[in-house]
Short mmCIF file of C-alpha atoms in Angstrom, two decimals:
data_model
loop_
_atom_site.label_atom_id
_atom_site.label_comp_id
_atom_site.label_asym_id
_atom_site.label_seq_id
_atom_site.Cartn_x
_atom_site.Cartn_y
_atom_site.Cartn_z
CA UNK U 2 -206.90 38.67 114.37
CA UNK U 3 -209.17 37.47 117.21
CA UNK U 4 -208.15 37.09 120.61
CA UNK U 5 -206.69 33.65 121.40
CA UNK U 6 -208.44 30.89 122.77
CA UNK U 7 -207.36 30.20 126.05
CA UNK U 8 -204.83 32.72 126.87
CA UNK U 9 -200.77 33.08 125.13
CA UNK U 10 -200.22 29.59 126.17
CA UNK U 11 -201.28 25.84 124.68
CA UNK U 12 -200.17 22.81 126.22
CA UNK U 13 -197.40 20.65 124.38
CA UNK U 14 -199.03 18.63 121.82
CA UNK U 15 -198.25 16.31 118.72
CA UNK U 16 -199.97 17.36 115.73
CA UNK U 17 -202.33 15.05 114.98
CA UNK U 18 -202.97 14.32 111.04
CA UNK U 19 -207.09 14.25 109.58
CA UNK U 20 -208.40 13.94 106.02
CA UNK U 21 -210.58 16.93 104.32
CA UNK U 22 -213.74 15.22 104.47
CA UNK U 23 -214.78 16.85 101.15
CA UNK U 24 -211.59 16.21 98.84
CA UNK U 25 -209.77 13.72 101.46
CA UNK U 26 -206.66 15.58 101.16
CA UNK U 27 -204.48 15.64 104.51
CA UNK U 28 -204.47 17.57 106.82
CA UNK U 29 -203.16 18.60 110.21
CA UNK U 30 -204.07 19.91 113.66
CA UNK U 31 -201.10 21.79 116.05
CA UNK U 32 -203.43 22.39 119.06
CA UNK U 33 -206.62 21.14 120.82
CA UNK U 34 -207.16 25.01 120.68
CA UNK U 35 -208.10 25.16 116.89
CA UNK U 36 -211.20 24.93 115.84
CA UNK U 37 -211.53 25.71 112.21
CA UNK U 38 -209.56 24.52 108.88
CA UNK U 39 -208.67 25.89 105.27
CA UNK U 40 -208.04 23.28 103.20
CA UNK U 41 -205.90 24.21 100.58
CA UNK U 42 -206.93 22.04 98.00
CA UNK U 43 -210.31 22.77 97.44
CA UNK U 44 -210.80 25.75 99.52
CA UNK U 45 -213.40 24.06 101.56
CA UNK U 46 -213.72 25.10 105.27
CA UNK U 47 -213.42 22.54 107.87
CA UNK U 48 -214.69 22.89 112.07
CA UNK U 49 -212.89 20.93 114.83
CA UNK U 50 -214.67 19.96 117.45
CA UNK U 51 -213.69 17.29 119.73
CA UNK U 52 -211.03 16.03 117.54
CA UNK U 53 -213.89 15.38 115.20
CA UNK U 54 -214.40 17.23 111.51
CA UNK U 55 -217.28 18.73 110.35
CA UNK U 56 -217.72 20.82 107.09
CA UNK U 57 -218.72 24.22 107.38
CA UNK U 58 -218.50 25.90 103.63
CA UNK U 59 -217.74 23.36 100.85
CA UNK U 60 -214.91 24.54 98.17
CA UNK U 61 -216.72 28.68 98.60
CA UNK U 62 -212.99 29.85 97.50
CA UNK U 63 -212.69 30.36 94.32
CA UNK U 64 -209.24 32.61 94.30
CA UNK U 65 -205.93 30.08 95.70
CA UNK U 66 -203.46 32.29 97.03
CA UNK U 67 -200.21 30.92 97.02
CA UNK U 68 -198.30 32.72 100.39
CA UNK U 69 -195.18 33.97 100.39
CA UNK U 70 -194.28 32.05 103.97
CA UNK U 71 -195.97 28.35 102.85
CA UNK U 72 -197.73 26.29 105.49
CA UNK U 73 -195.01 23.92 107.74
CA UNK U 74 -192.52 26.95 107.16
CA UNK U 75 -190.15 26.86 110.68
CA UNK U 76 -188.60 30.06 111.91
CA UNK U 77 -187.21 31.75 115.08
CA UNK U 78 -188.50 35.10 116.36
CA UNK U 79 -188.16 36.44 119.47
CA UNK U 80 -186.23 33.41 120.44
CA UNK U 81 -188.99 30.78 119.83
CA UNK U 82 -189.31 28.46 117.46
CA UNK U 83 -192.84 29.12 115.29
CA UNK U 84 -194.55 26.86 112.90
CA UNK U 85 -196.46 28.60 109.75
CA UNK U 86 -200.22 27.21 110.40
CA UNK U 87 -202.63 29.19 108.96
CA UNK U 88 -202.58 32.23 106.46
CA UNK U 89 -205.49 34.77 105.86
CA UNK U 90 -205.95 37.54 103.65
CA UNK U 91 -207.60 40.51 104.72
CA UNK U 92 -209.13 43.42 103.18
CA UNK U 93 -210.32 46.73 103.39
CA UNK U 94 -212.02 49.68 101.29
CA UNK U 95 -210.99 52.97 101.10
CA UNK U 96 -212.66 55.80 98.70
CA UNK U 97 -213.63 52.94 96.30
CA UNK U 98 -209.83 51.38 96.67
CA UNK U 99 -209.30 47.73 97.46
CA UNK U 100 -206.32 47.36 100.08
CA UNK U 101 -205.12 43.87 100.93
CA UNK U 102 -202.97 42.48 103.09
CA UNK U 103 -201.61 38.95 104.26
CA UNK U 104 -201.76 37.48 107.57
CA UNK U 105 -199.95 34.17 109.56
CA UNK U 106 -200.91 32.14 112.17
CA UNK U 107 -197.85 30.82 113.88
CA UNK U 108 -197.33 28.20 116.17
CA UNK U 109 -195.18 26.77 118.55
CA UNK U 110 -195.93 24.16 121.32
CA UNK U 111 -196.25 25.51 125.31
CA UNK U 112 -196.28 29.27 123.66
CA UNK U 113 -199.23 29.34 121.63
CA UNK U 114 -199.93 31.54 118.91
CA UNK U 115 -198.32 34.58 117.39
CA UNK U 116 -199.06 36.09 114.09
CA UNK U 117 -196.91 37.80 111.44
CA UNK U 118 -198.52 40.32 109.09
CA UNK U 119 -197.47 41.27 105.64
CA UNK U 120 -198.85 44.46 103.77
CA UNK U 121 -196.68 45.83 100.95
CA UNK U 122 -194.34 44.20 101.85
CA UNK U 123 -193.74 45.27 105.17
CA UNK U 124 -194.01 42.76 107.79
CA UNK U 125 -194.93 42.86 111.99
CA UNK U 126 -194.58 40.18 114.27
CA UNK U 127 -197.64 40.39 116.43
CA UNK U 128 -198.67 39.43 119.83
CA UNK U 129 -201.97 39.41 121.69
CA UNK U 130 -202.07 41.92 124.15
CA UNK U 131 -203.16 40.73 127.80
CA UNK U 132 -202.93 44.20 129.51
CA UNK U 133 -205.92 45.64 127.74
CA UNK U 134 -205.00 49.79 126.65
CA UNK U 135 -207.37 51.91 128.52
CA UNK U 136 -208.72 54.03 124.93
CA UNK U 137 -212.12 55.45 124.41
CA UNK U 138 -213.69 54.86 120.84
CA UNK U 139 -212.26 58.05 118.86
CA UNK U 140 -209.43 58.51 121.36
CA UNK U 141 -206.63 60.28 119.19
CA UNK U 142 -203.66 59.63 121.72
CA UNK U 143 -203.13 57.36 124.70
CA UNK U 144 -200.12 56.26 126.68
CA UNK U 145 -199.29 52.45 127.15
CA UNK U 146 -196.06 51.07 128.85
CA UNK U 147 -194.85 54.54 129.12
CA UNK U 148 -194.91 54.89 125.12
CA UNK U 149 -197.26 57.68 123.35
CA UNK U 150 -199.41 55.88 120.63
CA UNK U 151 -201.11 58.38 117.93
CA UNK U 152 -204.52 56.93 116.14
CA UNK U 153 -202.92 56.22 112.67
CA UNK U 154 -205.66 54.33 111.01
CA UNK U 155 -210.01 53.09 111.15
CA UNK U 156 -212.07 50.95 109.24
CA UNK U 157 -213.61 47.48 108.59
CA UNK U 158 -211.38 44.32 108.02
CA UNK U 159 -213.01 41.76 105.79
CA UNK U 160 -211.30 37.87 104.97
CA UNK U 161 -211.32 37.07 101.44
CA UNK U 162 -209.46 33.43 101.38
CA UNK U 163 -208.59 31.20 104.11
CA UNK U 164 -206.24 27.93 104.23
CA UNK U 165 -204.37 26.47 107.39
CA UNK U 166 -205.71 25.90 110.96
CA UNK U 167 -207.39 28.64 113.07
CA UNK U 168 -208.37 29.09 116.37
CA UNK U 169 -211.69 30.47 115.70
CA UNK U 170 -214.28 29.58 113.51
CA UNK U 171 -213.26 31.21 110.55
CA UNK U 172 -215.20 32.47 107.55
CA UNK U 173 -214.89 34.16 104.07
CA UNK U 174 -216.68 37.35 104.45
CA UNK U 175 -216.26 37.88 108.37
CA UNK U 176 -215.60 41.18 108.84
CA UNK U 177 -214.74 43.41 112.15
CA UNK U 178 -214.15 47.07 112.54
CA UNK U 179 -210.31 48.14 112.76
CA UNK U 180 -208.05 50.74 114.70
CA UNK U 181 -204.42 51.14 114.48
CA UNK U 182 -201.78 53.01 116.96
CA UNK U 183 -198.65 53.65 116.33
CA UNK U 184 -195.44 54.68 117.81
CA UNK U 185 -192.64 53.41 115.72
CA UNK U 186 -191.31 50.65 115.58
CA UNK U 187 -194.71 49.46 117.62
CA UNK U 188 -198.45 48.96 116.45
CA UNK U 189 -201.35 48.57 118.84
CA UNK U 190 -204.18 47.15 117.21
CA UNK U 191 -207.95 46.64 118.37
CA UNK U 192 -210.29 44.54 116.40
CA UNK U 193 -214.13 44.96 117.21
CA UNK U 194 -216.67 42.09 116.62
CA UNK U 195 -220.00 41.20 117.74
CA UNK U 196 -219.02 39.11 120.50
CA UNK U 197 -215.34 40.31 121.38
CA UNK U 198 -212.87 43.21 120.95
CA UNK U 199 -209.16 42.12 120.72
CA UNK U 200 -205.79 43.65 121.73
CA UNK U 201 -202.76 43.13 119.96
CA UNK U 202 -199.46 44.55 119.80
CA UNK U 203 -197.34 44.36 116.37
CA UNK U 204 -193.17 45.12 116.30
CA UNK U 205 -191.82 45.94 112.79
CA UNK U 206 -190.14 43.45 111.38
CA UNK U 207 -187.46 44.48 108.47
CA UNK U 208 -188.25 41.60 105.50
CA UNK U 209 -184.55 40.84 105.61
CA UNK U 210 -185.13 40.10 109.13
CA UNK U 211 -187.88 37.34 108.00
CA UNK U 212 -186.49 36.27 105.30
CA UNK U 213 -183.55 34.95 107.23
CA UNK U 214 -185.44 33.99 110.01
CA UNK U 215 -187.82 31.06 107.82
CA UNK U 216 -185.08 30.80 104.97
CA UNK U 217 -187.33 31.35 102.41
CA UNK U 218 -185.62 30.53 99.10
CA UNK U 219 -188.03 32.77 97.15
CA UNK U 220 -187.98 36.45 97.43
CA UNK U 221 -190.46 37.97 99.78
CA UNK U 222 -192.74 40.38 98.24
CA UNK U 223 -191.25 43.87 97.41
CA UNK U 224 -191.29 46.44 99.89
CA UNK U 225 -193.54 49.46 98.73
CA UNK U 226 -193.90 52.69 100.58
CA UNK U 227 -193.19 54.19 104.21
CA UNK U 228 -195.22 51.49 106.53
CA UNK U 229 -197.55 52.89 109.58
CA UNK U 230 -195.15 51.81 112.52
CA UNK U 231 -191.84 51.53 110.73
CA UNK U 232 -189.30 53.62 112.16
CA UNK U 233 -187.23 56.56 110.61
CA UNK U 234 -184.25 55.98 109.44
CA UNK U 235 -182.81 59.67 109.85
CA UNK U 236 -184.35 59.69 113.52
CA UNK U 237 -180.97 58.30 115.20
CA UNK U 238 -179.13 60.01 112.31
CA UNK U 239 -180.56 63.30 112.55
CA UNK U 240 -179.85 62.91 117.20
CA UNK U 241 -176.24 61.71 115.98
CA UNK U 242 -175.78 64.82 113.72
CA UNK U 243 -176.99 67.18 116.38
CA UNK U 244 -174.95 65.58 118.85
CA UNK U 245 -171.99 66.23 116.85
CA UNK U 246 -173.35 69.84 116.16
CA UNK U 247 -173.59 70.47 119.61
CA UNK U 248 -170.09 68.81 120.52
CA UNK U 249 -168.29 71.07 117.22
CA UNK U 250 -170.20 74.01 119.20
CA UNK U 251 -168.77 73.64 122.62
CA UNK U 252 -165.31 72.98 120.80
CA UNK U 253 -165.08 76.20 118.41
CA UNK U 254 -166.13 78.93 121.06
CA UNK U 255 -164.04 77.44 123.45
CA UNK U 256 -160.97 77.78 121.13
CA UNK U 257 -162.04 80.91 120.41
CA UNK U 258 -162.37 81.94 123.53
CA UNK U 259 -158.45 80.59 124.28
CA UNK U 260 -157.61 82.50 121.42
CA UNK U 261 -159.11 85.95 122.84
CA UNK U 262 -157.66 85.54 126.81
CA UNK U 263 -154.58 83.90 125.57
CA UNK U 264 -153.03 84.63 122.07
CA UNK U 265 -154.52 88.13 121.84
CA UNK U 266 -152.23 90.90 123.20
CA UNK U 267 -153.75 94.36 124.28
CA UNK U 268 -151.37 96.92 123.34
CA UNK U 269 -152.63 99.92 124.14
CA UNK U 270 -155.99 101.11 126.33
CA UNK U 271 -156.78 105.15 126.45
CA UNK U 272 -159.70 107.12 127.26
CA UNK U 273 -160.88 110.20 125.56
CA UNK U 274 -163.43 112.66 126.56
CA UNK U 275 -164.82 115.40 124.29
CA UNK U 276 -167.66 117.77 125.30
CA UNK U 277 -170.58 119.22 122.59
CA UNK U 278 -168.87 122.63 122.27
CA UNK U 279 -166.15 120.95 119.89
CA UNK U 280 -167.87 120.47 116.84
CA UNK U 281 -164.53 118.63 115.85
CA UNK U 282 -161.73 117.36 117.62
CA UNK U 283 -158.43 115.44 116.85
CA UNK U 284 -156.65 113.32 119.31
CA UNK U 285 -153.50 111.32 119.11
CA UNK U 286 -153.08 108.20 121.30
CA UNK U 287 -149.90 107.35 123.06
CA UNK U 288 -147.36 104.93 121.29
CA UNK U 289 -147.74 101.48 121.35
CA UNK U 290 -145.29 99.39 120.00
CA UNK U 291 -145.59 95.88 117.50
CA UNK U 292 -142.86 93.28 117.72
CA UNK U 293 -143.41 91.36 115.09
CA UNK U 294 -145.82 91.04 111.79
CA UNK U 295 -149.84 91.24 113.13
CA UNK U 296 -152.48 89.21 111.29
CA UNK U 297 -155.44 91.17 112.98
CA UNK U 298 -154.82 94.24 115.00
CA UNK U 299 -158.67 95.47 116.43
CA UNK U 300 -158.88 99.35 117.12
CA UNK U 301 -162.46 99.09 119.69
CA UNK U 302 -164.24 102.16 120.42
CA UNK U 303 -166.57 101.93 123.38
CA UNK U 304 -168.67 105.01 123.90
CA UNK U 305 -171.84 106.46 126.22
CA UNK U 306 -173.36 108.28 123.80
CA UNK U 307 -177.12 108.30 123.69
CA UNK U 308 -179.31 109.66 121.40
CA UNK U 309 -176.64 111.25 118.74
CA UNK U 310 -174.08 110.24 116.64
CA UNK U 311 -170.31 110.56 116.56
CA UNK U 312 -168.54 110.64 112.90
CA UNK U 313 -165.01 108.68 113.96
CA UNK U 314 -161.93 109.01 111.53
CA UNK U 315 -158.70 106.60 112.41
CA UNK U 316 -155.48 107.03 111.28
CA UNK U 317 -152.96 104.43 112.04
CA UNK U 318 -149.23 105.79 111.81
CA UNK U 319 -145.54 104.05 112.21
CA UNK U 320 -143.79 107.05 114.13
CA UNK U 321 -140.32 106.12 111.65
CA UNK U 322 -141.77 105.34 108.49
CA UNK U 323 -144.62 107.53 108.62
CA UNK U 324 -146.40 105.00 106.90
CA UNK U 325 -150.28 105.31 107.26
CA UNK U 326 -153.60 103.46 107.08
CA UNK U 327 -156.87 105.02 107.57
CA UNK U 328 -160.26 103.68 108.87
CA UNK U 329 -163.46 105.19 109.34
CA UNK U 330 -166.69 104.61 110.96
CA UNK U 331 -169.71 105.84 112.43
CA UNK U 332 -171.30 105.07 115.75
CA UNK U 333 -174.81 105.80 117.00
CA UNK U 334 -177.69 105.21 119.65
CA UNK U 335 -180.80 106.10 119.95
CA UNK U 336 -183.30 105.03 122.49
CA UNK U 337 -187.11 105.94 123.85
CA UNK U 338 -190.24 104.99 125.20
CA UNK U 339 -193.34 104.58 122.56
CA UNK U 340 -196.48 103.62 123.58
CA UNK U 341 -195.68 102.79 126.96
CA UNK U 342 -192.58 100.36 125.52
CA UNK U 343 -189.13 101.24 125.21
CA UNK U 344 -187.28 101.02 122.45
CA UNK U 345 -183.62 101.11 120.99
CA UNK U 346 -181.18 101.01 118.23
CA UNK U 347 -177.85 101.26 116.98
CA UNK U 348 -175.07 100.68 118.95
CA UNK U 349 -172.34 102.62 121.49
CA UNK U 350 -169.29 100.83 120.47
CA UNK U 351 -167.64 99.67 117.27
CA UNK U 352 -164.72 97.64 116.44
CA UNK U 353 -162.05 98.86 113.13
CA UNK U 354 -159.56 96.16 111.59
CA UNK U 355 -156.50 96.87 110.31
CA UNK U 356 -155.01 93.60 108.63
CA UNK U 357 -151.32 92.81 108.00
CA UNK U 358 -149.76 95.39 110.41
CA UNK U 359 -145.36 95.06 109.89
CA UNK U 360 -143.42 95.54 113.36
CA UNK U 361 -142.70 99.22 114.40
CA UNK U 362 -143.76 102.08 116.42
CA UNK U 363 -147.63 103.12 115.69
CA UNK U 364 -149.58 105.54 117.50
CA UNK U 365 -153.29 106.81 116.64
CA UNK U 366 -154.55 109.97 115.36
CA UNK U 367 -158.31 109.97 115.44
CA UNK U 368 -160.77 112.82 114.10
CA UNK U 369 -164.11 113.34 115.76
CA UNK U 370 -167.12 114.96 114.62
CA UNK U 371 -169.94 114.75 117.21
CA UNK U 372 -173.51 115.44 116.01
CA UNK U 373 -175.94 118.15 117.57
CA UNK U 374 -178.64 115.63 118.06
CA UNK U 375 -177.70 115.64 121.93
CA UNK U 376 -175.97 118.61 123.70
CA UNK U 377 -173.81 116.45 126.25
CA UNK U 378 -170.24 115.28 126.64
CA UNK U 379 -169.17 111.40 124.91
CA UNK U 380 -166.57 109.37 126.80
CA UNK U 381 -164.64 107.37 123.86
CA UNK U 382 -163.08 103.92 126.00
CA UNK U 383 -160.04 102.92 123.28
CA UNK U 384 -158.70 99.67 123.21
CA UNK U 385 -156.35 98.47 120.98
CA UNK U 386 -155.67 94.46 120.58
CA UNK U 387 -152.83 92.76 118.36
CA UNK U 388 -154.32 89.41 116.58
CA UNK U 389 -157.63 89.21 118.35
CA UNK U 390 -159.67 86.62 116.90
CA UNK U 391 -162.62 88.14 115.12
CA UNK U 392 -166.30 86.25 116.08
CA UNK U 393 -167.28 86.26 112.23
CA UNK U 394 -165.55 83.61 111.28
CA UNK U 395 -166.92 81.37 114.30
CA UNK U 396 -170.03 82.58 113.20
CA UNK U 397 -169.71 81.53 109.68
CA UNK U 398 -168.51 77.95 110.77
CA UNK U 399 -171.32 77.40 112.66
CA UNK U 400 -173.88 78.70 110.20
CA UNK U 401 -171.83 75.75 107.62
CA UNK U 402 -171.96 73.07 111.24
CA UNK U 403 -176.13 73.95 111.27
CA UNK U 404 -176.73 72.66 107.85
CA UNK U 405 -175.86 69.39 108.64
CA UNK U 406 -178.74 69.01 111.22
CA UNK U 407 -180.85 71.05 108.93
CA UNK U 408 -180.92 68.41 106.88
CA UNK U 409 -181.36 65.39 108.47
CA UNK U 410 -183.99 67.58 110.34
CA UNK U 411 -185.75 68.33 106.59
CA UNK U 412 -185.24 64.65 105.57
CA UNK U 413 -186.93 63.20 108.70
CA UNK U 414 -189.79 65.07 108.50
CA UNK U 415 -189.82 64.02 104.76
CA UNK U 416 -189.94 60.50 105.88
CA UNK U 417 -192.85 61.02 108.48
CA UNK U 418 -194.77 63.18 106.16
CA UNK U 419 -194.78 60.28 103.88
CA UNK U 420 -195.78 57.95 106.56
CA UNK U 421 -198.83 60.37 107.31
CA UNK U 422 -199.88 60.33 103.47
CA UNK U 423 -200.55 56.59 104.14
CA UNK U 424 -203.29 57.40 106.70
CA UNK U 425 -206.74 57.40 106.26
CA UNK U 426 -207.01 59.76 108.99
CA UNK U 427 -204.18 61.84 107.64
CA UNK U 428 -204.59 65.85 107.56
CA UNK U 429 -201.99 68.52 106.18
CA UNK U 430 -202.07 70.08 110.05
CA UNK U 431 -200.69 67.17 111.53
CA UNK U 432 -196.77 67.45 109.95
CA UNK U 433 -196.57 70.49 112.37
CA UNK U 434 -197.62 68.53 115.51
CA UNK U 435 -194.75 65.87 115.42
CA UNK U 436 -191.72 68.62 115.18
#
């Protein structure tokens, strides 16, 4: 779509009314700025020059297209009023492949002209762009009004049937070489000819939107595809999701951390040192006393052993009922320098869980067997805490919270991987580059 003839603006105007001079049907000129007419008849191509006709190309269209948004259609976008005044077709070629798409000139008096495009189906109400992108031929990516735009598509445009007014001298066959930038829902477009290069700016349009917005009793055509600028659909989804994420986050460690400084109960803490000359030792704990029924009650073991391992056996016994329950575990650390980096593994504490503890008396009896990895003393910290919430199952509900993102995540990039597939400058390496 070339530039406009005399800037964004035309003077107010009545629309004056002409005869083709080659099949006498009417027709009608909006603006002193047009200088070329389709008739629709008989596809001849009319010049205006001085309010006077002249024929140009007598009946050289042999295809009528019938558009979906007739000539004298009336709609409001962006607030203005716009008149259906012209419509193009365009073409291009890709690999062999014929690709066409639809093109309208709209008018409306003291605004000019505006244009709405149609390919597939998908339609972008277009503007001509006065502040002129500063973009080098082959530039990939380029800021404009503080939006990145990424080089989505190339080639040559060719017009393959004209009817309405123009305001250019308009021909079947003209051709110009194409670029498209995107950044949803915007398209900046710059069309090369001999004599000019053009700026435009398009804004996806939904077809609902233009349906509505000409009433057009007939259906529109059928939307096919992911467009080049139309935006995702699981983008504001998939930053609602995370924001919930997030918010569910915040929310479950802070109850669990309530849970741990406020419902938990230490009942016991002891401290038990054993030195590398006891190949075993036994220990009992002091009592400790449960006043009622205990979901959870944690036996922790918090050691400074390094470098060897400690076999830990834990008995836990009601001092009336002699009931028992045993736990046993195994803790270990080792740690080093290899190669000039240090290294570790295992760990100096563990935690034992004894589940369903009834009211009563308890104390510990705990059986230690140290290993002869390391010939030094361990210092065993004991705590014991009554329903102390455990960290797995926060764990677990976030692991279930991070599928939700996941997938709005995987269908987003679905959506823009299909959008890619529609560029002729498309390449498997470029999915990574917008996560």
């Amino acid at each position: 779509m070339p530039g406009e003839a005399g800037g964004s603006a035309a003077p107010n105007v009545r629309a004056q009314a002409f005869n083709c001079p080659h099949c006498a049907s009417p027709l009608t000129i909006h603006s002193p700025a047009i200088e070329s007419i389709g008739c629709a008849s008989c596809g001849s191509i009319i010049g205006v020059e001085n309010e006077k006709l002249r024929l140009l190309s007598r009946a050289a269209q042999t295809v009528h297209e019938v558009p979906a948004l007739p000539l004298g259609s009336k709609g409001v976008l962006g607030g203005i009023k716009w008149e259906v005044i012209g419509y193009l077709k365009r073409r291009t070629t890709v690999d062999g492949i014929d690709y066409d798409w639809s093109e309208y000139l709209l008018f409306a008096p003291g605004e000019g002209f505006a244009w709405l495009v149609e390919d597939q189906g998908h339609w972008n109400y277009v503007r001509t762009l006065s502040d002129i992108p500063r973009v080098s031929r082959g530039m990939e990516r380029f800021k404009h009004d503080g939006l990145e735009y990424r080089r989505f598509n190339a080639g040559k445009a060719e017009v393959v049937y004209v009817v309405g007014e123009f305001y250019w001298r308009v021909a079947v066959g003209e051709e110009c070489e194409t670029e498209d930038f995107i950044h949803a829902p915007y398209m900046l477009s710059r069309e090369r000819m001999a004599s000019e290069v053009t700026w435009s700016i398009g804004e996806y349009l939904p077809a609902d939107d233009v349906q509505s917005a000409f009433t057009v009793r007939d259906k529109l055509p059928r939307t096919v595809g992911v467009y080049a600028n139309q935006p995702n659909p699981w983008e504001a989804r998939h930053r609602g999701v995370c924001g919930l994420f997030w918010k569910f986050m915040v929310v479950a460690v802070i109850a669990q951390l309530l849970f741990l400084y406020v419902v938990a109960e230490t009942v016991l803490k002891h401290r038990i040192v054993f030195s590398p000359t006891q190949d075993e030792v036994t220990v009992t704990t002091p009592e400790f006393v449960i006043s009622s029924l205990t979901r959870r009650l944690a036996v922790k073991h918090a050691t400074d052993i390094g470098n060897n391992w400690v076999s830990v056996s834990t008995t836990l016994i009601e001092k009336n009922t002699g009931k028992a329950w045993l736990g046993m575990q195994e803790i270990a650390h080792y740690s080093g320098v290899d190669g000039g980096e240090s290294w570790s593994e295992g760990s100096r504490g563990d935690e034992l869980v004894f589940k369903g503890v009834p009211p009563g008396t308890y104390y510990l009896a705990i059986d230690y067997e140290l290993g002869t990895d390391r010939n030094l003393r361990v210092v065993d910290s004991i705590e014991i805490e009554r329903n102390a919430p455990g960290w797995s199952n926060v764990v677990f509900l976030l692991v279930f919270l991070a599928l939700f993102p996941l997938f709005t995540r995987s269908r987003r990039a679905a959506f823009e991987t299909r959008r890619w597939n529609e560029s002729s400058l498309y390449s498997a390496s470029d999915d990574s580059d917008d996560e």
